[in-house]
């Protein structure tokens, strides 16, 4: 299952609620697969290129394939603290469970579609998303998010995965 939506839509909160209310659910955080694009490299790309290269969907796909085949999956998450394009030295892993929920922006992209039994969009108004980002990360980060991510996420949710491409849209 893929749980998608823009930053601040409530994806992580909903995923945590599903895990708390249901047994046999594993959550894989899509942000672990950030491709590490920073600075000028990011700025030089078109919106379409940013969407295509923002998350390392090939690594996500390998994880989902392993789990679909009943095997444990392991991956190195992006090092958000350093935010320099690298991965952490630590590895995360997930055992196959009844439901595997890939949570995050870009988690239902077409390249993963055949591995997702259900594609869910959590759609929250832009002003609500902005306020949640500010409350969670602070005003400085909200401004950075606005400059770095907002337009690319909007492009993705308008042109690559519009609401009609989802099995379920929650508002």
PDB file of C-alpha atoms in Angstrom:
ATOM      1  CA  UNK A   1       0.000   0.000   0.000  1.00  0.00           C
ATOM      2  CA  UNK A   2       1.226   3.507  -0.787  1.00  0.00           C
ATOM      3  CA  UNK A   3       0.210   6.502   1.325  1.00  0.00           C
ATOM      4  CA  UNK A   4       1.006   9.653  -0.598  1.00  0.00           C
ATOM      5  CA  UNK A   5       0.388  13.380  -0.281  1.00  0.00           C
ATOM      6  CA  UNK A   6       2.245  16.633   0.039  1.00  0.00           C
ATOM      7  CA  UNK A   7       4.383  17.594   2.999  1.00  0.00           C
ATOM      8  CA  UNK A   8       2.285  18.317   6.081  1.00  0.00           C
ATOM      9  CA  UNK A   9      -0.760  16.413   4.792  1.00  0.00           C
ATOM     10  CA  UNK A  10      -0.713  14.055   7.801  1.00  0.00           C
ATOM     11  CA  UNK A  11       0.726  10.910   6.199  1.00  0.00           C
ATOM     12  CA  UNK A  12       3.018   9.977   9.101  1.00  0.00           C
ATOM     13  CA  UNK A  13       0.265  10.616  11.635  1.00  0.00           C
ATOM     14  CA  UNK A  14      -2.203   8.453   9.706  1.00  0.00           C
ATOM     15  CA  UNK A  15       0.381   5.691   9.215  1.00  0.00           C
ATOM     16  CA  UNK A  16       1.119   5.652  12.956  1.00  0.00           C
ATOM     17  CA  UNK A  17      -2.615   5.441  13.709  1.00  0.00           C
ATOM     18  CA  UNK A  18      -2.998   2.496  11.323  1.00  0.00           C
ATOM     19  CA  UNK A  19      -0.102   0.679  13.012  1.00  0.00           C
ATOM     20  CA  UNK A  20      -1.544   1.381  16.483  1.00  0.00           C
ATOM     21  CA  UNK A  21      -4.995   0.143  15.502  1.00  0.00           C
ATOM     22  CA  UNK A  22      -4.039  -2.878  13.409  1.00  0.00           C
ATOM     23  CA  UNK A  23      -1.660  -5.788  13.801  1.00  0.00           C
ATOM     24  CA  UNK A  24       0.469  -7.057  10.951  1.00  0.00           C
ATOM     25  CA  UNK A  25       1.303  -3.648   9.467  1.00  0.00           C
ATOM     26  CA  UNK A  26       4.804  -2.377   8.702  1.00  0.00           C
ATOM     27  CA  UNK A  27       5.568   1.195   7.691  1.00  0.00           C
ATOM     28  CA  UNK A  28       8.436   2.156   5.438  1.00  0.00           C
ATOM     29  CA  UNK A  29       9.202   5.864   5.490  1.00  0.00           C
ATOM     30  CA  UNK A  30       9.614   7.216   1.993  1.00  0.00           C
ATOM     31  CA  UNK A  31      11.950   9.959   3.227  1.00  0.00           C
ATOM     32  CA  UNK A  32      14.555   7.261   3.907  1.00  0.00           C
ATOM     33  CA  UNK A  33      14.958   7.071   0.132  1.00  0.00           C
ATOM     34  CA  UNK A  34      15.684  10.722  -0.582  1.00  0.00           C
ATOM     35  CA  UNK A  35      18.193  10.809  -3.433  1.00  0.00           C
ATOM     36  CA  UNK A  36      20.307  13.493  -1.775  1.00  0.00           C
ATOM     37  CA  UNK A  37      19.937  16.233  -4.345  1.00  0.00           C
ATOM     38  CA  UNK A  38      21.134  19.483  -2.826  1.00  0.00           C
ATOM     39  CA  UNK A  39      21.877  23.054  -3.798  1.00  0.00           C
ATOM     40  CA  UNK A  40      22.639  23.988  -7.371  1.00  0.00           C
ATOM     41  CA  UNK A  41      22.037  20.483  -8.707  1.00  0.00           C
ATOM     42  CA  UNK A  42      18.419  20.640  -7.481  1.00  0.00           C
ATOM     43  CA  UNK A  43      17.895  24.207  -8.667  1.00  0.00           C
ATOM     44  CA  UNK A  44      19.150  23.411 -12.185  1.00  0.00           C
ATOM     45  CA  UNK A  45      16.483  20.740 -12.771  1.00  0.00           C
ATOM     46  CA  UNK A  46      13.047  21.151 -14.265  1.00  0.00           C
ATOM     47  CA  UNK A  47      10.069  20.249 -12.046  1.00  0.00           C
ATOM     48  CA  UNK A  48       9.676  17.008 -13.976  1.00  0.00           C
ATOM     49  CA  UNK A  49      13.335  16.116 -13.382  1.00  0.00           C
ATOM     50  CA  UNK A  50      13.004  16.977  -9.681  1.00  0.00           C
ATOM     51  CA  UNK A  51       9.994  14.662  -9.368  1.00  0.00           C
ATOM     52  CA  UNK A  52      11.793  11.892 -11.225  1.00  0.00           C
ATOM     53  CA  UNK A  53      14.997  12.135  -9.219  1.00  0.00           C
ATOM     54  CA  UNK A  54      13.897  13.358  -5.772  1.00  0.00           C
ATOM     55  CA  UNK A  55      13.345   9.938  -4.244  1.00  0.00           C
ATOM     56  CA  UNK A  56      15.375   6.894  -5.180  1.00  0.00           C
ATOM     57  CA  UNK A  57      12.398   4.878  -6.337  1.00  0.00           C
ATOM     58  CA  UNK A  58      14.699   2.108  -7.566  1.00  0.00           C
ATOM     59  CA  UNK A  59      15.792   1.423  -3.979  1.00  0.00           C
ATOM     60  CA  UNK A  60      12.158   1.665  -2.849  1.00  0.00           C
ATOM     61  CA  UNK A  61      11.219  -0.806  -5.550  1.00  0.00           C
ATOM     62  CA  UNK A  62      13.898  -3.288  -4.429  1.00  0.00           C
ATOM     63  CA  UNK A  63      12.550  -3.128  -0.862  1.00  0.00           C
ATOM     64  CA  UNK A  64       8.943  -3.627  -1.974  1.00  0.00           C
ATOM     65  CA  UNK A  65       9.913  -6.492  -4.292  1.00  0.00           C
ATOM     66  CA  UNK A  66      11.755  -8.329  -1.513  1.00  0.00           C
ATOM     67  CA  UNK A  67       8.788  -7.978   0.834  1.00  0.00           C
ATOM     68  CA  UNK A  68       6.334  -9.062  -1.881  1.00  0.00           C
ATOM     69  CA  UNK A  69       8.437 -12.201  -2.332  1.00  0.00           C
ATOM     70  CA  UNK A  70       8.235 -12.929   1.406  1.00  0.00           C
ATOM     71  CA  UNK A  71      11.837 -11.925   2.125  1.00  0.00           C
ATOM     72  CA  UNK A  72      13.228  -9.461   4.640  1.00  0.00           C
ATOM     73  CA  UNK A  73      14.202  -6.131   3.086  1.00  0.00           C
ATOM     74  CA  UNK A  74      17.089  -3.907   4.208  1.00  0.00           C
ATOM     75  CA  UNK A  75      18.121  -0.400   3.206  1.00  0.00           C
ATOM     76  CA  UNK A  76      20.291   2.489   4.284  1.00  0.00           C
ATOM     77  CA  UNK A  77      18.277   5.642   5.012  1.00  0.00           C
ATOM     78  CA  UNK A  78      19.236   9.108   3.858  1.00  0.00           C
ATOM     79  CA  UNK A  79      21.263  11.095   6.397  1.00  0.00           C
ATOM     80  CA  UNK A  80      18.912  14.037   6.982  1.00  0.00           C
ATOM     81  CA  UNK A  81      21.018  15.402   9.833  1.00  0.00           C
ATOM     82  CA  UNK A  82      24.041  15.915   7.575  1.00  0.00           C
ATOM     83  CA  UNK A  83      21.818  16.589   4.512  1.00  0.00           C
ATOM     84  CA  UNK A  84      24.855  16.378   2.259  1.00  0.00           C
ATOM     85  CA  UNK A  85      23.671  13.750  -0.215  1.00  0.00           C
ATOM     86  CA  UNK A  86      24.842  10.712   1.772  1.00  0.00           C
ATOM     87  CA  UNK A  87      23.258   7.754   3.487  1.00  0.00           C
ATOM     88  CA  UNK A  88      23.571   6.763   7.132  1.00  0.00           C
ATOM     89  CA  UNK A  89      26.007   3.991   8.003  1.00  0.00           C
ATOM     90  CA  UNK A  90      23.179   2.167   9.795  1.00  0.00           C
ATOM     91  CA  UNK A  91      20.819  -0.195   8.032  1.00  0.00           C
ATOM     92  CA  UNK A  92      17.074  -0.523   8.556  1.00  0.00           C
ATOM     93  CA  UNK A  93      15.135  -3.673   7.840  1.00  0.00           C
ATOM     94  CA  UNK A  94      11.568  -4.862   7.549  1.00  0.00           C
ATOM     95  CA  UNK A  95      10.118  -8.342   7.739  1.00  0.00           C
ATOM     96  CA  UNK A  96       7.229  -9.230   5.436  1.00  0.00           C
ATOM     97  CA  UNK A  97       3.907  -8.463   7.109  1.00  0.00           C
ATOM     98  CA  UNK A  98       0.255  -8.669   6.172  1.00  0.00           C
ATOM     99  CA  UNK A  99       0.311  -5.002   5.115  1.00  0.00           C
ATOM    100  CA  UNK A 100       3.362  -3.033   4.058  1.00  0.00           C
ATOM    101  CA  UNK A 101       2.700   0.688   3.945  1.00  0.00           C
ATOM    102  CA  UNK A 102       5.134   2.876   2.002  1.00  0.00           C
ATOM    103  CA  UNK A 103       4.483   6.338   3.424  1.00  0.00           C
ATOM    104  CA  UNK A 104       5.669   9.614   1.960  1.00  0.00           C
ATOM    105  CA  UNK A 105       5.518  12.049  -0.886  1.00  0.00           C
ATOM    106  CA  UNK A 106       6.140  10.258  -4.206  1.00  0.00           C
ATOM    107  CA  UNK A 107       5.361   6.844  -2.648  1.00  0.00           C
ATOM    108  CA  UNK A 108       2.775   5.895  -5.266  1.00  0.00           C
ATOM    109  CA  UNK A 109       4.706   7.005  -8.328  1.00  0.00           C
ATOM    110  CA  UNK A 110       3.977   5.021 -11.520  1.00  0.00           C
ATOM    111  CA  UNK A 111       7.251   3.071 -11.318  1.00  0.00           C
ATOM    112  CA  UNK A 112       6.013   1.415  -8.102  1.00  0.00           C
ATOM    113  CA  UNK A 113       2.380   0.969  -9.117  1.00  0.00           C
ATOM    114  CA  UNK A 114       2.553  -2.760  -9.871  1.00  0.00           C
ATOM    115  CA  UNK A 115       3.801  -3.399  -6.310  1.00  0.00           C
ATOM    116  CA  UNK A 116       1.040  -1.414  -4.580  1.00  0.00           C
ATOM    117  CA  UNK A 117      -2.331  -3.066  -3.999  1.00  0.00           C
ATOM    118  CA  UNK A 118      -3.794   0.221  -2.811  1.00  0.00           C
ATOM    119  CA  UNK A 119      -2.769   3.804  -3.595  1.00  0.00           C
ATOM    120  CA  UNK A 120      -4.068   6.356  -1.080  1.00  0.00           C
ATOM    121  CA  UNK A 121      -3.799  10.126  -1.374  1.00  0.00           C
ATOM    122  CA  UNK A 122      -4.057  12.165   1.803  1.00  0.00           C
ATOM    123  CA  UNK A 123      -5.163  15.539   0.459  1.00  0.00           C
ATOM    124  CA  UNK A 124      -4.992  18.512   2.819  1.00  0.00           C
ATOM    125  CA  UNK A 125      -5.414  22.188   1.878  1.00  0.00           C
ATOM    126  CA  UNK A 126      -2.174  24.087   1.256  1.00  0.00           C
ATOM    127  CA  UNK A 127      -2.716  26.465   4.188  1.00  0.00           C
ATOM    128  CA  UNK A 128      -3.187  23.519   6.570  1.00  0.00           C
ATOM    129  CA  UNK A 129      -0.041  21.850   5.243  1.00  0.00           C
ATOM    130  CA  UNK A 130       1.973  25.054   5.620  1.00  0.00           C
ATOM    131  CA  UNK A 131       0.816  25.508   9.208  1.00  0.00           C
ATOM    132  CA  UNK A 132       1.616  21.888  10.109  1.00  0.00           C
ATOM    133  CA  UNK A 133       5.112  22.223   8.639  1.00  0.00           C
ATOM    134  CA  UNK A 134       5.646  25.457  10.609  1.00  0.00           C
ATOM    135  CA  UNK A 135       4.377  23.903  13.843  1.00  0.00           C
ATOM    136  CA  UNK A 136       6.473  20.754  13.386  1.00  0.00           C
ATOM    137  CA  UNK A 137       9.719  22.210  12.078  1.00  0.00           C
ATOM    138  CA  UNK A 138       9.659  25.955  12.828  1.00  0.00           C
ATOM    139  CA  UNK A 139       9.190  28.998  10.631  1.00  0.00           C
ATOM    140  CA  UNK A 140      12.700  28.888   9.170  1.00  0.00           C
ATOM    141  CA  UNK A 141      12.209  25.355   7.905  1.00  0.00           C
ATOM    142  CA  UNK A 142       8.741  26.164   6.592  1.00  0.00           C
ATOM    143  CA  UNK A 143      10.287  28.871   4.419  1.00  0.00           C
ATOM    144  CA  UNK A 144      12.956  26.436   3.196  1.00  0.00           C
ATOM    145  CA  UNK A 145      10.297  23.785   2.524  1.00  0.00           C
ATOM    146  CA  UNK A 146       8.262  26.346   0.613  1.00  0.00           C
ATOM    147  CA  UNK A 147      11.260  27.233  -1.548  1.00  0.00           C
ATOM    148  CA  UNK A 148      12.666  23.719  -2.009  1.00  0.00           C
ATOM    149  CA  UNK A 149       9.753  21.305  -2.027  1.00  0.00           C
ATOM    150  CA  UNK A 150       6.320  22.881  -2.369  1.00  0.00           C
ATOM    151  CA  UNK A 151       6.319  23.542  -6.129  1.00  0.00           C
ATOM    152  CA  UNK A 152       7.802  20.119  -6.931  1.00  0.00           C
ATOM    153  CA  UNK A 153       5.254  18.301  -4.757  1.00  0.00           C
ATOM    154  CA  UNK A 154       2.463  20.323  -6.366  1.00  0.00           C
ATOM    155  CA  UNK A 155       3.743  19.418  -9.836  1.00  0.00           C
ATOM    156  CA  UNK A 156       3.831  15.727  -8.871  1.00  0.00           C
ATOM    157  CA  UNK A 157       0.283  15.799  -7.484  1.00  0.00           C
ATOM    158  CA  UNK A 158      -1.050  17.677 -10.505  1.00  0.00           C
ATOM    159  CA  UNK A 159       0.816  16.072 -13.420  1.00  0.00           C
ATOM    160  CA  UNK A 160       2.241  12.705 -12.348  1.00  0.00           C
ATOM    161  CA  UNK A 161      -0.207  11.435  -9.714  1.00  0.00           C
ATOM    162  CA  UNK A 162      -3.365  13.564  -9.811  1.00  0.00           C
ATOM    163  CA  UNK A 163      -6.228  12.562  -7.490  1.00  0.00           C
ATOM    164  CA  UNK A 164      -7.863  10.424 -10.201  1.00  0.00           C
ATOM    165  CA  UNK A 165      -4.794   8.142 -10.278  1.00  0.00           C
ATOM    166  CA  UNK A 166      -5.428   7.001  -6.686  1.00  0.00           C
ATOM    167  CA  UNK A 167      -7.663   4.206  -5.443  1.00  0.00           C
ATOM    168  CA  UNK A 168      -8.710   6.282  -2.436  1.00  0.00           C
ATOM    169  CA  UNK A 169      -8.520  10.013  -1.720  1.00  0.00           C
ATOM    170  CA  UNK A 170      -8.900  11.139   1.878  1.00  0.00           C
ATOM    171  CA  UNK A 171      -9.532  14.822   2.505  1.00  0.00           C
TER     172      UNK A 171
END
